[in-house]
């Protein structure tokens, strides 16, 4: 690998952010020219490709609007009903909210993933995006050299076949499958390809940790796509380090790993190494696991994973395990497209802003009103009446919902994310991730967003700090089984030191309920005062409950690489998993002021 390859990436970032407007206009014009003849665009543009006409006539859509077209392609119709480029398959995304609602209405136990068309260009875009988001990181931490390894926990998902014989796969799996990526994995990653493609997530994780520990002196980076997956891996290690050490000592992988790919990959590198096993054992048996990542992988320079948005909650716990190693949130993207990169990788995770790359997709922004502090709920979903703003015209401090137009058949498509402008790099705006749109808990007319909930939980959990407890996971549930309905928060707690949980003080837990209510928005508090909402409840669940929840979603098809804990539970099955592990219930004692 040539030295300083990232310098080319940095130059390209400068170029595209400087010429943001021109690049966006050219990209849109190219997409419209290529796709003007599709059945979908002909409906609105009658073969024309003018930008103003596009904005005036083509509607802002959600997945549900495009689904009839996608279903037609999946059932064997020509893909040019929606896009001109020949499709190579579908990319699928499991959205917990969509998928659990479907379960409730259809009564089935399976969920329907969202499918978007995949074309040859998509893989190239991901490769370019990776170069661009890695470049600023490499500028700070240096190039990857011969012999250096990345320990990234990656999980491919099995493909499914559509009635027309096309395959649908998660975006991460489609990237891992490319031969260039596999070659890079073999050279620069500790995880064997066989483990990444192992269909059993637990066996895969065990094997990836085993390989990471065996090659611990070469590891310069620890990471995964999302913070929750890195934490899951560390917690798994807390429960399995003895078994892993005895494998390393004997030079044989545990019998419970039955996957033939994992076993044969292990047989190629494992040989008895009692010295290494003892070293790892000595580190792992220490009472506190503070800084364990740095101790186990002493050459690691940083931990890379998304720590913003719904992942912010995991930052504190991850920082405990990293102690001293920076947490780098490098990129913002989704299954549909790539969006922005973090030009300041050393910033605190909470301050991460993503500079949008104008060459990735055509972006528009719908202004979002956000005013809980007024007596009228103004968070509106009726954005259709609001004009969209171009990438270069967004305003600092303002919030927007993101729309993308791509060559994969998405035109003015709502990604479902709300972002806030924090500044500009050259002519390209930088955004902080605010929240998923519509992921709100609500029992009456009020709406509480993911960000509102996060803020209130952060205030309330501070009460547990002096007692040595850490809130490791939470989610919410709108309990309307009796009137008036009330908010339920499921909390999983652990002690800062050690693994078991000492007795909780009921007085403090009740205080936490009250603090939560006090920290929620104006409308919530008014409704509570008027008894339109009953007292908030915290249900403390046993340790490991949220792992069980993750296992549940993964068993239903969600990718472990892309898993995000739902902020609000809607599925009866998921609720059952949580409720069956409740250790204590606490209620707010009075209505907030
Ligand atoms: P998926 O398509 O499953 O990879 O999920 C994509 C979604 O994950 C995005 O639409 C965001 O809601 C969230 N996401 C991805 N990257 C980030 C990030 N850097 N910060 C916050 N949320 C993110």
Short mmCIF file of N, CA, C and O and ligand atoms in Angstrom, two decimals, residues 93-94 171 226 306 308-310 329 331-336 339 354 415 417 433 436 562 564, ligand 1:
data_model
loop_
_atom_site.label_atom_id
_atom_site.label_comp_id
_atom_site.label_asym_id
_atom_site.label_seq_id
_atom_site.Cartn_x
_atom_site.Cartn_y
_atom_site.Cartn_z
N UNK A 93 -33.26 -3.50 4.35
CA UNK A 93 -33.05 -2.85 5.64
C UNK A 93 -34.21 -3.22 6.55
O UNK A 93 -35.36 -3.14 6.15
N UNK A 94 -33.86 -3.64 7.75
CA UNK A 94 -34.90 -3.95 8.74
C UNK A 94 -35.11 -2.74 9.62
O UNK A 94 -34.20 -2.34 10.34
N UNK A 171 -26.99 -4.03 3.15
CA UNK A 171 -25.97 -3.26 2.44
C UNK A 171 -24.57 -3.66 2.91
O UNK A 171 -23.63 -3.78 2.10
N UNK A 226 -21.54 0.27 14.45
CA UNK A 226 -22.24 1.02 15.50
C UNK A 226 -21.68 0.68 16.88
O UNK A 226 -21.25 -0.45 17.13
N UNK A 306 -20.03 4.35 15.01
CA UNK A 306 -20.97 5.46 15.13
C UNK A 306 -21.39 5.61 16.59
O UNK A 306 -21.84 4.63 17.21
N UNK A 308 -23.16 8.57 17.55
CA UNK A 308 -24.15 9.65 17.61
C UNK A 308 -25.55 9.08 17.39
O UNK A 308 -25.71 7.90 17.11
N UNK A 309 -26.55 9.94 17.53
CA UNK A 309 -27.94 9.50 17.35
C UNK A 309 -28.31 8.52 18.44
O UNK A 309 -27.95 8.68 19.62
N UNK A 310 -28.98 7.46 18.06
CA UNK A 310 -29.45 6.49 19.05
C UNK A 310 -28.27 5.80 19.75
O UNK A 310 -28.41 5.21 20.82
N UNK A 329 -16.34 8.70 15.67
CA UNK A 329 -17.57 8.51 14.91
C UNK A 329 -17.28 9.08 13.52
O UNK A 329 -17.30 10.28 13.33
N UNK A 331 -18.50 8.46 10.22
CA UNK A 331 -19.33 8.64 9.03
C UNK A 331 -20.81 8.55 9.33
O UNK A 331 -21.23 7.96 10.33
N UNK A 332 -21.58 9.13 8.45
CA UNK A 332 -23.04 9.07 8.54
C UNK A 332 -23.57 8.60 7.19
O UNK A 332 -23.30 9.24 6.16
N UNK A 333 -24.25 7.48 7.20
CA UNK A 333 -24.77 6.90 5.96
C UNK A 333 -25.97 6.03 6.29
O UNK A 333 -26.29 5.84 7.47
N UNK A 334 -26.64 5.52 5.30
CA UNK A 334 -27.71 4.54 5.55
C UNK A 334 -27.74 3.57 4.39
O UNK A 334 -27.00 3.72 3.42
N UNK A 335 -28.62 2.60 4.46
CA UNK A 335 -28.71 1.61 3.38
C UNK A 335 -29.03 2.27 2.05
O UNK A 335 -28.70 1.75 1.00
N UNK A 336 -29.69 3.43 2.10
CA UNK A 336 -30.12 4.07 0.85
C UNK A 336 -29.02 4.87 0.18
O UNK A 336 -28.99 4.97 -1.05
N UNK A 339 -23.86 9.88 3.19
CA UNK A 339 -24.16 11.30 3.40
C UNK A 339 -22.93 12.11 3.80
O UNK A 339 -22.45 12.92 3.02
N UNK A 354 -21.16 15.97 10.74
CA UNK A 354 -20.82 15.30 9.50
C UNK A 354 -20.91 16.28 8.33
O UNK A 354 -21.96 16.92 8.14
N UNK A 415 -35.43 9.96 4.15
CA UNK A 415 -34.58 8.98 4.84
C UNK A 415 -35.13 8.71 6.25
O UNK A 415 -34.97 7.62 6.80
N UNK A 417 -34.44 10.88 8.87
CA UNK A 417 -33.55 11.44 9.88
C UNK A 417 -33.70 12.96 9.96
O UNK A 417 -33.88 13.62 8.93
N UNK A 433 -26.43 14.95 13.94
CA UNK A 433 -27.60 14.09 13.87
C UNK A 433 -28.51 14.43 15.06
O UNK A 433 -28.04 14.48 16.19
N UNK A 436 -34.21 10.21 14.74
CA UNK A 436 -35.04 9.59 13.71
C UNK A 436 -36.40 10.29 13.77
O UNK A 436 -36.93 10.53 14.86
N UNK A 562 -25.86 -3.87 11.69
CA UNK A 562 -26.63 -2.63 11.54
C UNK A 562 -27.70 -2.47 12.63
O UNK A 562 -28.54 -1.58 12.54
N UNK A 564 -29.91 -1.46 15.64
CA UNK A 564 -30.07 -0.30 16.52
C UNK A 564 -31.22 -0.58 17.46
O UNK A 564 -32.31 -0.95 17.02
P1 LIG B 1 -29.09 1.31 8.21
O1 LIG B 1 -29.70 1.62 6.91
O2 LIG B 1 -29.66 0.12 8.90
O3 LIG B 1 -27.59 1.29 8.16
O4 LIG B 1 -29.45 2.53 9.19
C1 LIG B 1 -29.21 3.83 8.79
C2 LIG B 1 -29.67 4.77 9.88
O5 LIG B 1 -28.77 4.68 10.99
C3 LIG B 1 -29.63 6.21 9.47
O6 LIG B 1 -30.75 6.60 8.72
C4 LIG B 1 -29.54 6.89 10.83
O7 LIG B 1 -30.81 6.95 11.44
C5 LIG B 1 -28.64 5.93 11.60
N1 LIG B 1 -27.24 6.38 11.47
C6 LIG B 1 -26.32 6.00 10.56
N2 LIG B 1 -25.16 6.66 10.74
C7 LIG B 1 -25.35 7.48 11.80
C8 LIG B 1 -24.55 8.44 12.49
N3 LIG B 1 -23.29 8.67 12.17
N4 LIG B 1 -25.12 9.09 13.53
C9 LIG B 1 -26.39 8.86 13.91
N5 LIG B 1 -27.19 7.98 13.31
C10 LIG B 1 -26.69 7.30 12.27
#
